[in-house]
XYZ file of N, CA, C and O in Angstrom:
756
model
N -72.095 -3.497 156.538
C -72.117 -3.429 155.090
C -73.532 -3.709 154.578
O -74.018 -3.020 153.695
N -74.169 -4.728 155.142
C -75.539 -5.039 154.711
C -76.486 -3.894 155.030
O -77.407 -3.611 154.260
N -76.256 -3.220 156.133
C -77.080 -2.060 156.476
C -76.922 -0.946 155.475
O -77.884 -0.270 155.107
N -75.685 -0.730 155.010
C -75.421 0.291 154.002
C -76.154 -0.031 152.705
O -76.762 0.841 152.083
N -76.098 -1.290 152.313
C -76.775 -1.708 151.084
C -78.293 -1.571 151.230
O -78.977 -1.071 150.338
N -78.825 -1.991 152.379
C -80.269 -1.886 152.602
C -80.727 -0.429 152.616
O -81.769 -0.091 152.053
N -79.927 0.455 153.234
C -80.281 1.878 153.255
C -80.263 2.452 151.843
O -81.150 3.220 151.465
N -79.268 2.069 151.055
C -79.191 2.549 149.681
C -80.373 2.094 148.851
O -80.960 2.869 148.104
N -80.742 0.823 148.994
C -81.904 0.318 148.257
C -83.188 1.011 148.701
O -84.060 1.304 147.893
N -83.308 1.293 149.989
C -84.485 2.004 150.484
C -84.601 3.396 149.900
O -85.680 3.840 149.520
N -83.475 4.090 149.801
C -83.482 5.441 149.237
C -83.848 5.382 147.753
O -84.634 6.188 147.266
N -83.282 4.417 147.024
C -83.603 4.285 145.598
C -85.091 4.018 145.409
O -85.749 4.630 144.565
N -85.647 3.107 146.207
C -87.085 2.807 146.081
C -87.936 4.010 146.437
O -88.953 4.273 145.801
N -87.545 4.766 147.458
C -88.301 5.959 147.831
C -88.257 6.994 146.719
O -89.256 7.654 146.430
N -87.096 7.152 146.069
C -86.996 8.119 144.986
C -87.801 7.688 143.769
O -88.348 8.510 143.056
N -87.887 6.402 143.522
C -88.676 5.920 142.385
C -90.160 6.182 142.595
O -90.890 6.424 141.656
N -90.624 6.087 143.848
C -92.036 6.335 144.125
C -92.370 7.805 144.016
O -93.467 8.175 143.670
N -91.422 8.666 144.357
C -91.656 10.103 144.297
C -92.317 10.589 145.567
O -92.682 9.814 146.447
N -92.473 11.900 145.702
C -93.075 12.448 146.910
C -94.551 12.076 147.009
O -95.288 12.151 146.039
N -94.969 11.698 148.197
C -96.347 11.248 148.372
C -97.304 12.408 148.635
O -98.504 12.232 148.608
N -96.785 13.615 148.889
C -97.663 14.738 149.195
C -98.312 15.325 147.943
O -99.303 16.019 148.033
N -97.741 15.054 146.766
C -98.307 15.597 145.537
C -99.375 14.656 144.993
O -99.230 13.444 145.063
N -100.464 15.188 144.454
C -101.459 14.313 143.829
C -100.878 13.610 142.608
O -99.946 14.096 141.991
N -101.451 12.472 142.273
C -100.930 11.653 141.174
C -101.045 12.365 139.837
O -100.243 12.143 138.949
N -102.062 13.238 139.683
C -102.256 13.903 138.394
C -101.613 15.288 138.343
O -101.890 16.057 137.451
N -100.748 15.614 139.306
C -100.108 16.928 139.334
C -99.148 17.059 138.155
O -98.453 16.113 137.798
N -99.132 18.229 137.541
C -98.231 18.501 136.433
C -96.830 18.716 136.979
O -96.641 19.389 137.982
N -95.814 18.143 136.325
C -94.455 18.368 136.781
C -94.038 19.809 136.545
O -94.482 20.454 135.590
N -93.182 20.319 137.409
C -92.695 21.682 137.275
C -91.567 21.695 136.254
O -90.707 20.824 136.263
N -91.550 22.685 135.354
C -90.474 22.737 134.373
C -89.156 23.087 135.041
O -89.120 23.708 136.088
N -88.061 22.696 134.401
C -86.736 23.005 134.911
C -85.911 21.752 135.125
O -86.388 20.638 134.990
N -84.647 21.959 135.465
C -83.709 20.865 135.668
C -84.018 20.130 136.958
O -84.348 20.737 137.968
N -83.900 18.808 136.922
C -84.095 17.988 138.103
C -82.890 17.070 138.278
O -82.559 16.317 137.361
N -82.248 17.096 139.442
C -81.121 16.190 139.672
C -81.572 14.769 139.994
O -80.754 13.882 140.147
N -82.859 14.526 140.077
C -83.395 13.230 140.475
C -82.899 12.058 139.619
O -82.596 11.007 140.163
N -82.766 12.198 138.278
C -82.261 11.062 137.502
C -80.820 10.681 137.841
O -80.389 9.583 137.553
N -80.082 11.595 138.449
C -78.685 11.317 138.774
C -78.509 10.720 140.164
O -77.434 10.241 140.494
N -79.559 10.730 140.974
C -79.435 10.292 142.362
C -79.190 8.794 142.460
O -78.286 8.353 143.178
N -79.948 7.990 141.752
C -79.794 6.531 141.855
C -78.417 6.074 141.376
O -77.756 5.308 142.090
N -77.925 6.525 140.198
C -76.568 6.113 139.819
C -75.509 6.588 140.814
O -74.574 5.848 141.121
N -75.663 7.808 141.333
C -74.698 8.298 142.312
C -74.755 7.483 143.592
O -73.721 7.193 144.209
N -75.943 7.085 143.989
C -76.098 6.270 145.191
C -75.467 4.896 145.002
O -74.754 4.406 145.883
N -75.700 4.283 143.854
C -75.101 2.975 143.573
C -73.580 3.090 143.567
O -72.873 2.266 144.162
N -73.051 4.117 142.912
C -71.601 4.311 142.891
C -71.065 4.555 144.296
O -69.985 4.079 144.643
N -71.806 5.297 145.108
C -71.377 5.542 146.483
C -71.318 4.275 147.307
O -70.364 4.050 148.057
N -72.322 3.426 147.160
C -72.332 2.156 147.904
C -71.197 1.259 147.437
O -70.484 0.664 148.252
N -70.994 1.172 146.119
C -69.890 0.360 145.602
C -68.541 0.904 146.048
O -67.642 0.136 146.420
N -68.387 2.221 146.022
C -67.135 2.829 146.476
C -66.907 2.560 147.963
O -65.778 2.281 148.377
N -67.967 2.634 148.754
C -67.832 2.344 150.183
C -67.418 0.899 150.411
O -66.577 0.608 151.282
N -67.963 -0.019 149.633
C -67.587 -1.428 149.765
C -66.127 -1.655 149.382
O -65.402 -2.383 150.070
N -65.688 -1.036 148.280
C -64.290 -1.183 147.862
C -63.370 -0.573 148.909
O -62.357 -1.172 149.298
N -63.690 0.612 149.376
C -62.854 1.286 150.368
C -62.801 0.491 151.664
O -61.749 0.370 152.286
N -63.935 -0.063 152.070
C -63.979 -0.835 153.311
C -63.133 -2.107 153.211
O -62.446 -2.479 154.151
N -63.178 -2.774 152.074
C -62.467 -4.048 151.955
C -61.009 -3.891 151.528
O -60.168 -4.674 151.944
N -60.697 -2.892 150.714
C -59.351 -2.767 150.150
C -58.608 -1.505 150.557
O -57.429 -1.381 150.281
N -59.292 -0.544 151.114
C -58.649 0.737 151.411
C -58.592 1.600 150.162
O -59.193 1.293 149.129
N -57.852 2.683 150.248
C -57.778 3.628 149.140
C -57.123 3.022 147.902
O -57.469 3.354 146.778
N -56.197 2.081 148.077
C -55.536 1.432 146.950
C -56.458 0.526 146.157
O -56.125 0.116 145.047
N -57.626 0.210 146.698
C -58.569 -0.646 146.000
C -59.197 -0.002 144.781
O -59.785 -0.683 143.945
N -59.069 1.317 144.660
C -59.655 2.018 143.514
C -58.737 2.012 142.299
O -59.180 2.283 141.195
N -57.464 1.710 142.498
C -56.493 1.754 141.401
C -56.900 0.879 140.208
O -56.791 1.331 139.061
N -57.374 -0.357 140.402
C -57.738 -1.162 139.224
C -58.899 -0.584 138.409
O -59.040 -0.886 137.225
N -59.723 0.267 139.017
C -60.874 0.830 138.301
C -60.521 2.097 137.540
O -61.338 2.610 136.787
N -59.325 2.609 137.735
C -58.900 3.826 137.041
C -58.233 3.437 135.724
O -57.039 3.583 135.537
N -59.022 2.947 134.811
C -58.523 2.473 133.528
C -59.057 3.384 132.429
O -60.187 3.232 131.963
N -58.236 4.341 132.044
C -58.647 5.340 131.057
C -58.878 4.695 129.684
O -59.776 5.101 128.954
N -58.085 3.676 129.346
C -58.270 2.997 128.053
C -59.675 2.403 127.951
O -60.356 2.547 126.937
N -60.105 1.723 129.005
C -61.427 1.087 128.995
C -62.529 2.143 128.931
O -63.511 1.982 128.196
N -62.368 3.209 129.693
C -63.369 4.279 129.677
C -63.457 4.918 128.291
O -64.553 5.182 127.792
N -62.303 5.121 127.652
C -62.299 5.712 126.306
C -62.965 4.782 125.292
O -63.739 5.239 124.447
N -62.696 3.485 125.382
C -63.318 2.527 124.463
C -64.839 2.585 124.587
O -65.564 2.636 123.593
N -65.328 2.614 125.828
C -66.778 2.603 126.042
C -67.417 3.923 125.621
O -68.416 3.932 124.889
N -66.862 5.043 126.041
C -67.473 6.339 125.709
C -67.394 6.640 124.213
O -68.392 7.033 123.601
N -66.216 6.453 123.624
C -66.072 6.739 122.188
C -66.891 5.749 121.363
O -67.544 6.127 120.385
N -66.896 4.482 121.783
C -67.700 3.490 121.064
C -69.187 3.794 121.136
O -69.898 3.691 120.137
N -69.654 4.174 122.328
C -71.076 4.501 122.487
C -71.453 5.702 121.635
O -72.456 5.681 120.916
N -70.647 6.758 121.695
C -70.942 7.943 120.887
C -70.842 7.641 119.399
O -71.622 8.166 118.603
N -69.916 6.779 119.018
C -69.779 6.412 117.613
C -70.980 5.640 117.093
O -71.481 5.905 116.007
N -71.451 4.679 117.882
C -72.609 3.877 117.449
C -73.865 4.735 117.405
O -74.633 4.681 116.446
N -74.079 5.546 118.445
C -75.262 6.415 118.454
C -75.161 7.454 117.339
O -76.146 7.752 116.664
N -73.951 7.974 117.126
C -73.741 8.970 116.076
C -73.965 8.412 114.685
O -74.278 9.158 113.758
N -73.803 7.106 114.514
C -74.076 6.491 113.212
C -75.577 6.397 112.953
O -76.012 6.396 111.806
N -76.365 6.320 114.012
C -77.815 6.176 113.853
C -78.559 7.510 113.946
O -79.584 7.689 113.294
N -78.082 8.419 114.774
C -78.737 9.710 114.999
C -77.664 10.794 115.028
O -76.522 10.518 115.358
N -78.046 12.032 114.751
C -77.082 13.116 114.962
C -76.733 13.196 116.456
O -77.607 13.032 117.307
N -75.455 13.406 116.773
C -75.058 13.466 118.182
C -75.764 14.601 118.922
O -76.009 14.506 120.121
N -76.120 15.643 118.197
C -76.868 16.737 118.813
C -78.189 16.221 119.388
O -78.610 16.609 120.468
N -78.840 15.287 118.671
C -80.094 14.702 119.159
C -79.863 13.872 120.416
O -80.693 13.854 121.315
N -78.729 13.165 120.481
C -78.407 12.368 121.668
C -78.231 13.266 122.885
O -78.805 13.016 123.946
N -77.455 14.330 122.738
C -77.232 15.226 123.871
C -78.512 15.972 124.258
O -78.747 16.250 125.429
N -79.347 16.278 123.273
C -80.646 16.895 123.555
C -81.532 15.933 124.338
O -82.232 16.330 125.275
N -81.494 14.634 123.984
C -82.282 13.630 124.703
C -81.792 13.481 126.144
O -82.596 13.331 127.066
N -80.476 13.526 126.343
C -79.929 13.456 127.705
C -80.420 14.645 128.516
O -80.878 14.493 129.658
N -80.345 15.836 127.944
C -80.809 17.031 128.648
C -82.305 16.967 128.915
O -82.773 17.347 129.994
N -83.064 16.455 127.951
C -84.512 16.364 128.119
C -84.881 15.387 129.229
O -85.841 15.601 129.960
N -84.114 14.330 129.392
C -84.422 13.344 130.438
C -84.175 13.904 131.835
O -84.678 13.366 132.808
N -83.423 14.978 131.935
C -83.132 15.567 133.237
C -84.051 16.722 133.590
O -83.903 17.316 134.651
N -84.982 17.029 132.722
C -85.948 18.086 133.018
C -87.187 17.471 133.637
O -87.559 16.340 133.325
N -87.819 18.205 134.501
C -89.070 17.733 135.111
C -90.188 17.689 134.081
O -91.054 16.853 134.148
N -90.174 18.603 133.129
C -91.186 18.630 132.077
C -90.523 18.164 130.791
O -89.975 18.963 130.051
N -90.542 16.858 130.495
C -89.791 16.353 129.358
C -90.315 16.756 127.989
O -89.724 16.415 127.002
N -91.421 17.461 127.883
C -91.856 17.958 126.590
C -93.017 17.186 125.994
O -93.689 16.407 126.648
N -93.252 17.419 124.705
C -94.360 16.798 123.988
C -94.133 15.295 123.850
O -93.016 14.802 123.965
N -95.225 14.593 123.586
C -95.150 13.130 123.540
C -94.212 12.624 122.450
O -93.476 11.664 122.676
N -94.232 13.247 121.280
C -93.329 12.778 120.230
C -91.884 12.984 120.643
O -91.037 12.115 120.420
N -91.596 14.132 121.247
C -90.229 14.386 121.721
C -89.828 13.377 122.790
O -88.691 12.908 122.813
N -90.750 13.041 123.686
C -90.463 12.043 124.723
C -90.193 10.687 124.101
O -89.260 9.981 124.485
N -91.023 10.299 123.135
C -90.827 9.018 122.470
C -89.478 8.986 121.764
O -88.733 8.021 121.870
N -89.157 10.043 121.051
C -87.879 10.135 120.320
C -86.698 10.099 121.282
O -85.723 9.388 121.040
N -86.777 10.845 122.374
C -85.691 10.836 123.360
C -85.529 9.454 123.973
O -84.405 8.984 124.176
N -86.642 8.804 124.265
C -86.587 7.457 124.824
C -85.934 6.494 123.845
O -85.117 5.644 124.234
N -86.261 6.630 122.578
C -85.673 5.764 121.545
C -84.167 6.003 121.420
O -83.376 5.057 121.349
N -83.757 7.256 121.404
C -82.334 7.587 121.260
C -81.548 7.114 122.480
O -80.465 6.524 122.346
N -82.075 7.351 123.674
C -81.367 6.927 124.892
C -81.343 5.412 125.016
O -80.369 4.838 125.508
N -82.407 4.741 124.575
C -82.400 3.278 124.553
C -81.331 2.748 123.616
O -80.642 1.767 123.923
N -81.172 3.395 122.477
C -80.101 3.024 121.549
C -78.741 3.252 122.198
O -77.828 2.437 122.058
N -78.607 4.344 122.941
C -77.353 4.611 123.649
C -77.057 3.545 124.692
O -75.900 3.147 124.872
N -78.089 3.064 125.385
C -77.897 2.012 126.389
C -77.413 0.723 125.732
O -76.497 0.059 126.235
N -78.014 0.376 124.604
C -77.563 -0.827 123.882
C -76.143 -0.645 123.358
O -75.331 -1.571 123.382
N -75.836 0.557 122.876
C -74.500 0.832 122.341
C -73.440 0.775 123.435
O -72.314 0.344 123.187
N -73.785 1.182 124.657
C -72.814 1.139 125.755
C -72.442 -0.298 126.100
O -71.268 -0.615 126.308
N -73.434 -1.185 126.135
C -73.145 -2.601 126.397
C -72.296 -3.172 125.268
O -71.315 -3.887 125.509
N -72.648 -2.852 124.034
C -71.885 -3.335 122.890
C -70.448 -2.834 122.940
O -69.509 -3.604 122.697
N -70.254 -1.566 123.257
C -68.897 -1.010 123.357
C -68.115 -1.682 124.476
O -66.915 -1.931 124.333
N -68.778 -1.970 125.579
C -68.111 -2.679 126.667
C -67.678 -4.073 126.252
O -66.578 -4.525 126.596
N -68.528 -4.756 125.488
C -68.161 -6.091 125.004
C -67.029 -6.030 123.986
O -66.160 -6.912 123.957
N -67.018 -4.998 123.157
C -65.911 -4.828 122.207
C -64.610 -4.589 122.970
O -63.571 -5.173 122.650
N -64.661 -3.745 123.990
C -63.473 -3.514 124.819
C -63.019 -4.787 125.519
O -61.815 -5.041 125.644
N -63.973 -5.591 125.965
C -63.631 -6.869 126.590
C -62.948 -7.788 125.584
O -61.930 -8.421 125.892
N -63.482 -7.857 124.379
C -62.864 -8.693 123.345
C -61.464 -8.196 123.001
O -60.523 -8.992 122.887
N -61.294 -6.865 122.849
C -59.962 -6.315 122.575
C -58.988 -6.671 123.698
O -57.855 -7.073 123.446
N -59.423 -6.487 124.925
C -58.554 -6.791 126.059
C -58.144 -8.249 126.105
O -56.981 -8.580 126.378
N -59.086 -9.141 125.818
C -58.766 -10.574 125.831
C -57.824 -10.932 124.677
O -56.890 -11.719 124.853
N -58.051 -10.363 123.502
C -57.160 -10.616 122.365
C -55.756 -10.113 122.675
O -54.760 -10.816 122.455
N -55.648 -8.897 123.206
C -54.339 -8.351 123.559
C -53.673 -9.172 124.657
O -52.454 -9.363 124.657
N -54.474 -9.641 125.617
C -53.920 -10.456 126.691
C -53.352 -11.759 126.143
O -52.248 -12.176 126.490
N -54.112 -12.416 125.281
C -53.644 -13.680 124.726
C -52.446 -13.485 123.796
O -51.584 -14.359 123.694
N -52.390 -12.350 123.125
C -51.262 -12.067 122.243
C -49.993 -11.773 123.033
O -48.888 -11.971 122.524
N -50.122 -11.288 124.263
C -48.950 -10.945 125.072
C -48.720 -11.949 126.187
O -48.140 -11.609 127.215
N -49.145 -13.186 125.995
C -49.003 -14.190 127.035
C -47.530 -14.512 127.311
O -47.183 -14.951 128.401
N -46.646 -14.277 126.333
C -45.218 -14.484 126.562
C -44.642 -13.447 127.521
O -43.696 -13.725 128.246
N -45.196 -12.229 127.486
C -44.757 -11.166 128.398
C -45.707 -11.164 129.594
O -46.760 -10.527 129.572
N -45.336 -11.864 130.630
C -46.220 -12.079 131.785
C -46.605 -10.758 132.457
O -47.699 -10.637 132.999
N -45.760 -9.761 132.385
C -46.055 -8.481 133.032
C -47.230 -7.758 132.379
O -47.916 -6.968 133.028
N -47.491 -8.023 131.092
C -48.579 -7.337 130.386
C -49.932 -8.024 130.558
O -50.966 -7.421 130.311
N -49.946 -9.271 130.968
C -51.198 -10.024 131.066
C -52.180 -9.370 132.040
O -53.351 -9.171 131.687
N -51.772 -8.995 133.263
C -52.756 -8.369 134.166
C -53.312 -7.046 133.636
O -54.497 -6.757 133.811
N -52.467 -6.252 132.974
C -52.943 -4.966 132.435
C -53.989 -5.195 131.349
O -55.006 -4.499 131.291
N -53.769 -6.172 130.494
C -54.725 -6.474 129.424
C -56.012 -7.071 129.988
O -57.094 -6.798 129.497
N -55.869 -7.894 131.019
C -57.060 -8.465 131.667
C -57.877 -7.353 132.332
O -59.115 -7.370 132.290
N -57.193 -6.384 132.926
C -57.901 -5.247 133.535
C -58.650 -4.452 132.479
O -59.786 -4.014 132.714
N -58.038 -4.258 131.306
C -58.737 -3.575 130.212
C -59.998 -4.343 129.831
O -61.071 -3.755 129.665
N -59.868 -5.653 129.736
C -61.012 -6.477 129.340
C -62.147 -6.375 130.356
O -63.306 -6.155 129.988
N -61.831 -6.517 131.611
C -62.879 -6.543 132.638
C -63.482 -5.162 132.888
O -64.704 -5.025 133.022
N -62.647 -4.127 132.951
C -63.207 -2.803 133.232
C -64.002 -2.267 132.050
O -64.952 -1.512 132.241
N -63.663 -2.650 130.834
C -64.476 -2.230 129.680
C -65.893 -2.769 129.806
O -66.865 -2.034 129.605
N -66.002 -4.041 130.134
C -67.331 -4.622 130.331
C -68.071 -3.967 131.481
O -69.271 -3.676 131.382
N -67.370 -3.707 132.579
C -67.987 -3.060 133.740
C -68.464 -1.648 133.399
O -69.600 -1.276 133.712
N -67.620 -0.870 132.740
C -68.002 0.497 132.380
C -69.178 0.502 131.401
O -70.079 1.341 131.496
N -69.181 -0.430 130.440
C -70.286 -0.511 129.492
C -71.598 -0.853 130.171
O -72.631 -0.245 129.898
N -71.557 -1.828 131.086
C -72.775 -2.184 131.831
C -73.242 -1.041 132.716
O -74.437 -0.757 132.805
N -72.311 -0.381 133.381
C -72.704 0.729 134.251
C -73.337 1.859 133.445
O -74.405 2.363 133.807
N -72.687 2.255 132.362
C -73.234 3.338 131.540
C -74.604 2.970 130.998
O -75.522 3.801 130.976
N -74.774 1.721 130.606
C -76.048 1.282 130.055
C -77.134 1.201 131.119
O -78.178 1.848 130.995
N -76.904 0.397 132.139
C -77.971 0.052 133.086
C -78.192 1.058 134.202
O -79.277 1.105 134.771
N -77.197 1.861 134.536
C -77.354 2.813 135.630
C -77.490 4.256 135.162
O -77.831 5.114 135.958
N -77.197 4.520 133.891
C -77.280 5.908 133.416
C -78.278 6.027 132.254
O -79.322 6.664 132.397
N -77.981 5.397 131.112
C -78.788 5.638 129.912
C -80.147 4.946 129.929
O -81.146 5.537 129.518
N -80.215 3.698 130.390
C -81.517 3.007 130.417
C -82.512 3.691 131.361
O -83.674 3.874 130.994
N -82.103 4.121 132.574
C -83.061 4.870 133.402
C -83.490 6.191 132.778
O -84.640 6.594 132.916
N -82.571 6.849 132.065
C -82.952 8.090 131.380
C -83.984 7.799 130.297
O -84.938 8.556 130.111
N -83.795 6.699 129.570
C -84.759 6.321 128.528
C -86.117 6.017 129.146
O -87.157 6.427 128.618
N -86.115 5.297 130.261
C -87.397 4.990 130.929
C -88.048 6.252 131.474
O -89.265 6.359 131.502
N -87.248 7.207 131.892
C -87.807 8.455 132.418
C -88.548 9.222 131.326
O -89.558 9.845 131.583
N -88.062 9.144 130.120
C -88.728 9.829 129.010
C -89.926 9.045 128.495
O -90.812 9.610 127.875
N -89.979 7.745 128.726
C -90.946 6.879 128.067
C -92.315 6.739 128.713
O -93.227 6.334 128.015
N -92.570 7.021 129.999
C -93.841 6.617 130.604
C -95.091 7.041 129.851
O -95.997 6.241 129.698
N -95.132 8.262 129.366
C -96.333 8.710 128.672
C -96.175 8.593 127.165
O -97.024 9.025 126.417
N -95.074 8.004 126.738
C -94.808 7.929 125.302
C -95.677 6.868 124.642
O -95.958 5.826 125.209
N -96.111 7.164 123.453
C -96.841 6.221 122.606
C -96.125 6.168 121.273
O -95.142 6.846 121.054
N -96.647 5.383 120.380
C -96.067 5.308 119.047
C -96.141 6.694 118.394
O -97.065 7.451 118.660
N -95.189 7.046 117.544
C -95.180 8.388 116.961
C -96.427 8.716 116.162
O -96.841 9.856 116.125
N -97.067 7.744 115.550
C -98.291 8.023 114.795
C -99.402 8.484 115.724
O -100.164 9.381 115.402
N -99.488 7.864 116.942
C -100.494 8.284 117.909
C -100.190 9.685 118.439
O -101.094 10.464 118.668
N -98.913 9.983 118.627
C -98.545 11.285 119.165
C -98.885 12.396 118.177
O -99.196 13.503 118.569
N -98.835 12.084 116.875
C -99.142 13.094 115.871
C -100.645 13.213 115.646
O -101.102 14.080 114.921
N -101.431 12.330 116.251
C -102.874 12.414 116.126
C -103.461 11.508 115.064
O -104.655 11.491 114.856
N -102.635 10.770 114.321
C -103.155 9.865 113.276
C -103.514 8.526 113.886
O -102.845 8.020 114.759
N -104.598 7.928 113.434
C -105.011 6.616 113.927
C -105.300 5.701 112.794
O -105.760 5.881 111.822
């Protein structure tokens, strides 16, 4: 198990460094790049392997909580949609997956929108956790409902953290490296 984790971390670190054969000042090639999806997929693969190894196939059942996933996804889209048009959010997601993320202002804007999405995912997960705990405490007389409500509470927090820290925050950082303040990007000083 430790070898699996070490191999996964090695692959993630190698992907973060990028290919060493290209010069540092080489221009990125335009087009879609699956590279932003590799680290989250690798983390999910390692976690899935650990669950499968320790619990078998039945170990995945507690993580299949559609209520928690809906709370996090709808909450995240709702919070981001209140601050920005959802079209801008989806455009920022698509832009973070391209090798050529575009002009500096667009990169800065995409980084800002995706950063807001990362914060919103954590917030939605915490809201789902609070709902689950409230529902659990309200149904304490019905002992059969307590584990289901506790699962809603815990998986909401887990899904919110995963969406934030393994998906949206890395996408925001991918757009941000060359980003400056919008006034600098427009040429005003």
